[in-house]
PDB file of C-alpha atoms in Angstrom:
ATOM      1  CA  MET N  22      26.060  70.782  97.086  1.00  0.00           C
ATOM      2  CA  GLU N  23      27.212  73.335  94.541  1.00  0.00           C
ATOM      3  CA  GLU N  24      28.142  75.772  97.353  1.00  0.00           C
ATOM      4  CA  GLU N  25      30.276  73.106  99.048  1.00  0.00           C
ATOM      5  CA  ASN N  26      32.150  72.388  95.772  1.00  0.00           C
ATOM      6  CA  LYS N  27      32.673  76.079  95.171  1.00  0.00           C
ATOM      7  CA  TYR N  28      34.092  76.509  98.678  1.00  0.00           C
ATOM      8  CA  TYR N  29      36.408  73.535  98.156  1.00  0.00           C
ATOM      9  CA  ASP N  30      37.620  74.907  94.789  1.00  0.00           C
ATOM     10  CA  ASP N  31      38.316  78.359  96.246  1.00  0.00           C
ATOM     11  CA  GLU N  32      40.269  76.876  99.146  1.00  0.00           C
ATOM     12  CA  ASP N  33      42.285  74.659  96.828  1.00  0.00           C
ATOM     13  CA  TYR N  34      42.995  77.607  94.529  1.00  0.00           C
ATOM     14  CA  GLN N  35      44.269  79.662  97.463  1.00  0.00           C
ATOM     15  CA  LYS N  36      46.619  76.884  98.504  1.00  0.00           C
ATOM     16  CA  VAL N  37      48.017  76.669  94.981  1.00  0.00           C
ATOM     17  CA  GLU N  38      48.437  80.435  94.823  1.00  0.00           C
ATOM     18  CA  ASP N  39      50.211  80.505  98.197  1.00  0.00           C
ATOM     19  CA  SER N  40      52.532  77.741  96.994  1.00  0.00           C
ATOM     20  CA  ASN N  41      53.295  79.662  93.812  1.00  0.00           C
ATOM     21  CA  GLN N  42      54.038  82.790  95.805  1.00  0.00           C
ATOM     22  CA  ARG N  43      56.461  80.891  98.015  1.00  0.00           C
ATOM     23  CA  LYS N  44      58.165  79.466  94.934  1.00  0.00           C
ATOM     24  CA  ARG N  45      58.456  82.953  93.403  1.00  0.00           C
ATOM     25  CA  LYS N  46      59.976  84.280  96.621  1.00  0.00           C
ATOM     26  CA  ILE N  47      62.469  81.391  96.766  1.00  0.00           C
ATOM     27  CA  ARG N  48      63.389  81.940  93.108  1.00  0.00           C
ATOM     28  CA  ALA N  49      63.868  85.665  93.759  1.00  0.00           C
ATOM     29  CA  ILE N  50      66.080  84.964  96.779  1.00  0.00           C
ATOM     30  CA  LEU N  51      68.135  82.390  94.880  1.00  0.00           C
ATOM     31  CA  LYS N  52      68.514  84.794  91.961  1.00  0.00           C
ATOM     32  CA  GLU N  53      69.738  87.537  94.295  1.00  0.00           C
ATOM     33  CA  ILE N  54      72.186  85.156  95.982  1.00  0.00           C
ATOM     34  CA  PHE N  55      73.460  84.031  92.568  1.00  0.00           C
ATOM     35  CA  GLU N  56      73.910  87.648  91.448  1.00  0.00           C
ATOM     36  CA  TRP N  57      75.862  88.419  94.622  1.00  0.00           C
ATOM     37  CA  ILE N  58      78.070  85.359  94.070  1.00  0.00           C
ATOM     38  CA  ILE N  59      78.792  86.488  90.490  1.00  0.00           C
ATOM     39  CA  CYS N  60      79.628  90.014  91.734  1.00  0.00           C
ATOM     40  CA  VAL N  61      81.981  88.623  94.392  1.00  0.00           C
ATOM     41  CA  ILE N  62      83.715  86.380  91.842  1.00  0.00           C
ATOM     42  CA  ILE N  63      84.156  89.269  89.391  1.00  0.00           C
ATOM     43  CA  ALA N  64      85.450  91.544  92.162  1.00  0.00           C
ATOM     44  CA  TYR N  65      87.910  88.862  93.322  1.00  0.00           C
ATOM     45  CA  VAL N  66      89.188  88.263  89.790  1.00  0.00           C
ATOM     46  CA  LEU N  67      89.670  92.024  89.327  1.00  0.00           C
ATOM     47  CA  TYR N  68      91.488  92.190  92.658  1.00  0.00           C
ATOM     48  CA  LEU N  69      93.811  89.333  91.686  1.00  0.00           C
ATOM     49  CA  ASN N  70      94.640  91.010  88.382  1.00  0.00           C
ATOM     50  CA  LEU N  71      95.255  94.406  89.979  1.00  0.00           C
ATOM     51  CA  ASN N  72      97.322  92.823  92.715  1.00  0.00           C
ATOM     52  CA  TYR N  73      99.434  90.780  90.288  1.00  0.00           C
ATOM     53  CA  PHE N  74      99.907  93.273  87.460  1.00  0.00           C
ATOM     54  CA  ILE N  75      99.580  96.754  89.000  1.00  0.00           C
ATOM     55  CA  GLY N  76     100.130  96.921  92.759  1.00  0.00           C
ATOM     56  CA  SER N  77      98.546  96.655  96.162  1.00  0.00           C
ATOM     57  CA  VAL N  78      98.440  97.926  99.706  1.00  0.00           C
ATOM     58  CA  SER N  79     100.476  95.657 101.972  1.00  0.00           C
ATOM     59  CA  GLY N  80     100.907  95.513 105.721  1.00  0.00           C
ATOM     60  CA  VAL N  81     104.362  95.253 107.277  1.00  0.00           C
ATOM     61  CA  LYS N  82     104.394  92.049 109.318  1.00  0.00           C
ATOM     62  CA  GLN N  83     108.057  91.900 110.314  1.00  0.00           C
ATOM     63  CA  THR N  84     110.438  93.894 112.486  1.00  0.00           C
ATOM     64  CA  SER N  85     113.416  93.439 110.168  1.00  0.00           C
ATOM     65  CA  MET N  86     113.062  96.919 108.598  1.00  0.00           C
ATOM     66  CA  TYR N  87     112.708  98.798 111.887  1.00  0.00           C
ATOM     67  CA  PRO N  88     112.963 101.794 112.295  1.00  0.00           C
ATOM     68  CA  THR N  89     112.332 102.587 108.597  1.00  0.00           C
ATOM     69  CA  ALA N  90     109.172 100.477 108.484  1.00  0.00           C
ATOM     70  CA  ARG N  91     107.493  99.306 111.660  1.00  0.00           C
ATOM     71  CA  GLU N  92     105.306  96.281 112.163  1.00  0.00           C
ATOM     72  CA  GLY N  93     101.652  97.136 111.488  1.00  0.00           C
ATOM     73  CA  GLU N  94     102.355  99.982 109.070  1.00  0.00           C
ATOM     74  CA  LYS N  95     100.918  99.846 105.552  1.00  0.00           C
ATOM     75  CA  VAL N  96     102.767 100.580 102.321  1.00  0.00           C
ATOM     76  CA  ILE N  97     101.871 100.795  98.637  1.00  0.00           C
ATOM     77  CA  LEU N  98     103.640  98.281  96.414  1.00  0.00           C
ATOM     78  CA  GLN N  99     104.147  98.613  92.681  1.00  0.00           C
ATOM     79  CA  ARG N 100     104.391  95.298  90.855  1.00  0.00           C
ATOM     80  CA  PRO N 101     107.313  94.567  88.540  1.00  0.00           C
ATOM     81  CA  THR N 102     105.018  92.448  86.342  1.00  0.00           C
ATOM     82  CA  ILE N 103     104.394  95.505  84.137  1.00  0.00           C
ATOM     83  CA  PHE N 104     106.324  98.331  85.786  1.00  0.00           C
ATOM     84  CA  LYS N 105     109.814  96.884  85.602  1.00  0.00           C
ATOM     85  CA  LYS N 106     112.686  99.106  86.698  1.00  0.00           C
ATOM     86  CA  GLU N 107     116.377  98.774  87.232  1.00  0.00           C
ATOM     87  CA  LEU N 108     117.000  98.323  90.938  1.00  0.00           C
ATOM     88  CA  LYS N 109     119.592 100.476  92.623  1.00  0.00           C
ATOM     89  CA  ARG N 110     121.225 100.537  96.032  1.00  0.00           C
ATOM     90  CA  GLY N 111     118.888 101.839  98.691  1.00  0.00           C
ATOM     91  CA  ASP N 112     115.641 100.685  97.038  1.00  0.00           C
ATOM     92  CA  ILE N 113     113.198  98.952  99.369  1.00  0.00           C
ATOM     93  CA  VAL N 114     111.558  95.881  97.865  1.00  0.00           C
ATOM     94  CA  THR N 115     109.474  92.876  98.739  1.00  0.00           C
ATOM     95  CA  PHE N 116     110.322  89.414  97.483  1.00  0.00           C
ATOM     96  CA  GLU N 117     109.292  85.817  97.900  1.00  0.00           C
ATOM     97  CA  SER N 118     110.974  84.174 100.873  1.00  0.00           C
ATOM     98  CA  PRO N 119     113.553  81.553  99.822  1.00  0.00           C
ATOM     99  CA  ILE N 120     114.255  78.163 101.310  1.00  0.00           C
ATOM    100  CA  ASP N 121     117.261  77.595 103.547  1.00  0.00           C
ATOM    101  CA  ILE N 122     119.958  76.502 101.093  1.00  0.00           C
ATOM    102  CA  LYS N 123     122.006  74.783 103.780  1.00  0.00           C
ATOM    103  CA  PHE N 124     119.366  72.042 103.936  1.00  0.00           C
ATOM    104  CA  TYR N 125     118.716  71.718 100.221  1.00  0.00           C
ATOM    105  CA  VAL N 126     121.700  72.332  97.960  1.00  0.00           C
ATOM    106  CA  GLU N 127     125.458  72.724  97.840  1.00  0.00           C
ATOM    107  CA  GLN N 128     126.062  76.375  96.992  1.00  0.00           C
ATOM    108  CA  ASP N 129     128.970  78.178  95.356  1.00  0.00           C
ATOM    109  CA  GLU N 130     130.380  80.242  98.211  1.00  0.00           C
ATOM    110  CA  ALA N 131     131.644  82.995  95.879  1.00  0.00           C
ATOM    111  CA  TYR N 132     128.348  83.473  94.013  1.00  0.00           C
ATOM    112  CA  PRO N 133     125.538  82.353  96.334  1.00  0.00           C
ATOM    113  CA  VAL N 134     121.998  82.712  95.001  1.00  0.00           C
ATOM    114  CA  ALA N 135     118.895  82.143  97.125  1.00  0.00           C
ATOM    115  CA  GLN N 136     117.085  78.909  96.315  1.00  0.00           C
ATOM    116  CA  TYR N 137     113.334  78.435  95.810  1.00  0.00           C
ATOM    117  CA  GLU N 138     110.847  75.628  95.609  1.00  0.00           C
ATOM    118  CA  VAL N 139     109.827  74.779  92.035  1.00  0.00           C
ATOM    119  CA  TYR N 140     106.091  74.760  91.280  1.00  0.00           C
ATOM    120  CA  THR N 141     104.363  73.475  88.156  1.00  0.00           C
ATOM    121  CA  GLY N 142     100.884  73.379  86.657  1.00  0.00           C
ATOM    122  CA  ILE N 143      97.923  74.486  88.760  1.00  0.00           C
ATOM    123  CA  THR N 144     100.135  74.618  91.853  1.00  0.00           C
ATOM    124  CA  LYS N 145     102.314  77.227  90.146  1.00  0.00           C
ATOM    125  CA  PHE N 146      99.245  79.285  89.204  1.00  0.00           C
ATOM    126  CA  LEU N 147      97.842  79.161  92.731  1.00  0.00           C
ATOM    127  CA  HIS N 148     101.209  80.038  94.251  1.00  0.00           C
ATOM    128  CA  GLU N 149     102.275  82.844  91.925  1.00  0.00           C
ATOM    129  CA  PHE N 150      98.967  84.403  90.825  1.00  0.00           C
ATOM    130  CA  VAL N 151      96.649  83.733  93.742  1.00  0.00           C
ATOM    131  CA  GLY N 152      99.440  83.814  96.353  1.00  0.00           C
ATOM    132  CA  ILE N 153      98.524  80.598  98.162  1.00  0.00           C
ATOM    133  CA  GLY N 154     101.458  79.532 100.316  1.00  0.00           C
ATOM    134  CA  LYS N 155     103.558  82.552  99.342  1.00  0.00           C
ATOM    135  CA  VAL N 156     105.402  84.478 102.064  1.00  0.00           C
ATOM    136  CA  SER N 157     107.087  87.788 101.270  1.00  0.00           C
ATOM    137  CA  PHE N 158     109.972  89.620 102.952  1.00  0.00           C
ATOM    138  CA  ILE N 159     110.607  93.362 102.895  1.00  0.00           C
ATOM    139  CA  LYS N 160     114.277  94.430 102.729  1.00  0.00           C
ATOM    140  CA  ARG N 161     116.620  97.091 101.374  1.00  0.00           C
ATOM    141  CA  VAL N 162     118.815  96.578  98.312  1.00  0.00           C
ATOM    142  CA  ILE N 163     122.424  96.981  99.459  1.00  0.00           C
ATOM    143  CA  ALA N 164     124.319  95.784  96.386  1.00  0.00           C
ATOM    144  CA  VAL N 165     123.457  95.004  92.766  1.00  0.00           C
ATOM    145  CA  ALA N 166     124.893  92.694  90.107  1.00  0.00           C
ATOM    146  CA  GLY N 167     128.684  92.900  89.833  1.00  0.00           C
ATOM    147  CA  ASP N 168     129.176  94.603  93.211  1.00  0.00           C
ATOM    148  CA  HIS N 169     131.660  93.170  95.676  1.00  0.00           C
ATOM    149  CA  ILE N 170     130.120  93.360  99.137  1.00  0.00           C
ATOM    150  CA  VAL N 171     132.050  92.799 102.352  1.00  0.00           C
ATOM    151  CA  ILE N 172     130.832  92.950 105.946  1.00  0.00           C
ATOM    152  CA  SER N 173     133.871  93.489 108.126  1.00  0.00           C
ATOM    153  CA  ASP N 174     134.515  92.216 111.629  1.00  0.00           C
ATOM    154  CA  ASP N 175     133.783  95.657 113.087  1.00  0.00           C
ATOM    155  CA  GLY N 176     130.320  95.730 111.503  1.00  0.00           C
ATOM    156  CA  SER N 177     131.061  98.072 108.602  1.00  0.00           C
ATOM    157  CA  VAL N 178     129.608  97.337 105.168  1.00  0.00           C
ATOM    158  CA  TYR N 179     131.774  97.862 102.099  1.00  0.00           C
ATOM    159  CA  VAL N 180     130.590  97.837  98.493  1.00  0.00           C
ATOM    160  CA  ASN N 181     133.370  97.831  95.922  1.00  0.00           C
ATOM    161  CA  ASP N 182     135.848  98.770  98.691  1.00  0.00           C
ATOM    162  CA  GLU N 183     133.808 101.851  99.640  1.00  0.00           C
ATOM    163  CA  LYS N 184     132.342 101.997 103.132  1.00  0.00           C
ATOM    164  CA  LEU N 185     128.604 102.629 103.171  1.00  0.00           C
ATOM    165  CA  GLU N 186     127.188 105.401 105.321  1.00  0.00           C
ATOM    166  CA  GLU N 187     123.979 103.823 106.534  1.00  0.00           C
ATOM    167  CA  SER N 188     121.986 106.345 108.537  1.00  0.00           C
ATOM    168  CA  TYR N 189     118.847 104.228 108.160  1.00  0.00           C
ATOM    169  CA  ILE N 190     119.962 101.181 110.192  1.00  0.00           C
ATOM    170  CA  ARG N 191     118.894 100.639 113.785  1.00  0.00           C
ATOM    171  CA  GLU N 192     122.332  99.897 115.235  1.00  0.00           C
ATOM    172  CA  PRO N 193     125.577 101.671 114.328  1.00  0.00           C
ATOM    173  CA  ASN N 194     126.989  98.493 112.747  1.00  0.00           C
ATOM    174  CA  THR N 195     126.010  95.270 110.985  1.00  0.00           C
ATOM    175  CA  PRO N 196     126.549  91.933 112.745  1.00  0.00           C
ATOM    176  CA  LYS N 197     128.716  89.623 110.680  1.00  0.00           C
ATOM    177  CA  ASN N 198     126.123  86.868 110.823  1.00  0.00           C
ATOM    178  CA  GLY N 199     125.249  84.230 108.276  1.00  0.00           C
ATOM    179  CA  GLU N 200     127.266  82.409 105.650  1.00  0.00           C
ATOM    180  CA  TYR N 201     127.594  85.195 103.084  1.00  0.00           C
ATOM    181  CA  THR N 202     129.467  88.306 104.171  1.00  0.00           C
ATOM    182  CA  ASP N 203     132.112  88.516 101.436  1.00  0.00           C
ATOM    183  CA  LEU N 204     130.909  87.917  97.893  1.00  0.00           C
ATOM    184  CA  ILE N 205     130.353  89.254  94.383  1.00  0.00           C
ATOM    185  CA  VAL N 206     126.689  89.734  93.510  1.00  0.00           C
ATOM    186  CA  PRO N 207     125.813  87.504  90.516  1.00  0.00           C
ATOM    187  CA  GLU N 208     124.043  88.779  87.399  1.00  0.00           C
ATOM    188  CA  GLY N 209     120.280  88.939  87.705  1.00  0.00           C
ATOM    189  CA  THR N 210     120.331  89.191  91.494  1.00  0.00           C
ATOM    190  CA  VAL N 211     120.568  91.719  94.326  1.00  0.00           C
ATOM    191  CA  PHE N 212     121.998  91.556  97.848  1.00  0.00           C
ATOM    192  CA  VAL N 213     119.404  92.647 100.413  1.00  0.00           C
ATOM    193  CA  MET N 214     119.416  93.322 104.149  1.00  0.00           C
ATOM    194  CA  GLY N 215     116.914  94.629 106.674  1.00  0.00           C
ATOM    195  CA  ASP N 216     117.573  97.914 108.470  1.00  0.00           C
ATOM    196  CA  ASN N 217     117.198  96.111 111.798  1.00  0.00           C
ATOM    197  CA  ARG N 218     120.396  94.159 111.131  1.00  0.00           C
ATOM    198  CA  SER N 219     120.472  92.155 114.361  1.00  0.00           C
ATOM    199  CA  ASP N 220     116.917  90.905 113.749  1.00  0.00           C
ATOM    200  CA  SER N 221     116.848  90.332 110.005  1.00  0.00           C
ATOM    201  CA  ARG N 222     117.197  87.077 108.091  1.00  0.00           C
ATOM    202  CA  ASP N 223     118.480  88.273 104.745  1.00  0.00           C
ATOM    203  CA  SER N 224     121.142  87.747 102.062  1.00  0.00           C
ATOM    204  CA  ARG N 225     123.758  87.150 104.748  1.00  0.00           C
ATOM    205  CA  TYR N 226     121.940  83.869 105.407  1.00  0.00           C
ATOM    206  CA  PHE N 227     120.319  82.741 102.141  1.00  0.00           C
ATOM    207  CA  GLY N 228     122.340  84.500  99.452  1.00  0.00           C
ATOM    208  CA  CYS N 229     121.445  86.979  96.737  1.00  0.00           C
ATOM    209  CA  VAL N 230     117.816  87.281  95.631  1.00  0.00           C
ATOM    210  CA  PRO N 231     116.987  86.703  91.933  1.00  0.00           C
ATOM    211  CA  ILE N 232     115.349  89.721  90.286  1.00  0.00           C
ATOM    212  CA  SER N 233     112.605  87.343  89.114  1.00  0.00           C
ATOM    213  CA  LYS N 234     111.591  86.800  92.752  1.00  0.00           C
ATOM    214  CA  ILE N 235     111.139  90.512  93.478  1.00  0.00           C
ATOM    215  CA  ASN N 236     107.371  90.961  93.751  1.00  0.00           C
ATOM    216  CA  GLY N 237     107.055  94.602  94.715  1.00  0.00           C
ATOM    217  CA  TYR N 238     108.746  98.008  94.811  1.00  0.00           C
ATOM    218  CA  VAL N 239     107.812  99.931  97.962  1.00  0.00           C
ATOM    219  CA  ILE N 240     106.474 103.284  96.754  1.00  0.00           C
ATOM    220  CA  CYS N 241     105.355 104.970  99.960  1.00  0.00           C
ATOM    221  CA  ARG N 242     103.807 104.482 103.390  1.00  0.00           C
ATOM    222  CA  ILE N 243     100.087 105.272 103.775  1.00  0.00           C
ATOM    223  CA  TRP N 244      99.509 104.224 107.384  1.00  0.00           C
ATOM    224  CA  PRO N 245      99.655 105.618 110.014  1.00  0.00           C
ATOM    225  CA  LEU N 246      98.332 108.866 108.615  1.00  0.00           C
ATOM    226  CA  ASN N 247     100.902 111.007 110.430  1.00  0.00           C
ATOM    227  CA  LYS N 248     103.711 109.130 108.646  1.00  0.00           C
ATOM    228  CA  ILE N 249     102.412 109.178 105.079  1.00  0.00           C
ATOM    229  CA  GLY N 250     105.248 109.521 102.592  1.00  0.00           C
ATOM    230  CA  ALA N 251     108.225 107.809 101.013  1.00  0.00           C
ATOM    231  CA  LEU N 252     110.425 105.448 103.002  1.00  0.00           C
ATOM    232  CA  GLU N 253     113.984 106.749 103.141  1.00  0.00           C
TER     233      GLU N 253
END
């Protein structure tokens, strides 16, 4: 009788020990998963901060800057959040895409400024910091505040009555498309166009871009490897 009880106690003990081992394994797995989740969250927060305040690597997703920047190439962007600089003609920048003003607001034809959706609260944080719903364009600064820009019927571009020599554009002239081809650039804005003028929706269509909407200065190209260097 004693031997039977002993056998039953040993078997019961083994079951309890096996159960405890399974629990320890589950706890260890859950702990590892939790640690990985914390690492991913920290890495993502660091990425968001670096991307917002310092800079990032960005892929070119449009053909509007061809042949200077081709679709699929990658460039390094410096953020104006900390590294603010005075923009000059010829700089290549990225900026938040505006809305089409013709459907939203009556605009002063002499001083047109691109219009944007207004975000508040958590929506503003998610849009501006996290980038949810944000689309960016890459273009070249053609004129700055106070400049008088004119696109003539023959496709020449004049800034302050001086014809620009634009060796970087795809075609030999600029189509006089869009609503805004003769204007004075307002304070706090820039007039931008793509180098692929016949396939670029730019300031000719939506007006001058506020400096506050510039989200990156293009520093250099890093891909493909045989084209590493500054964009001219």
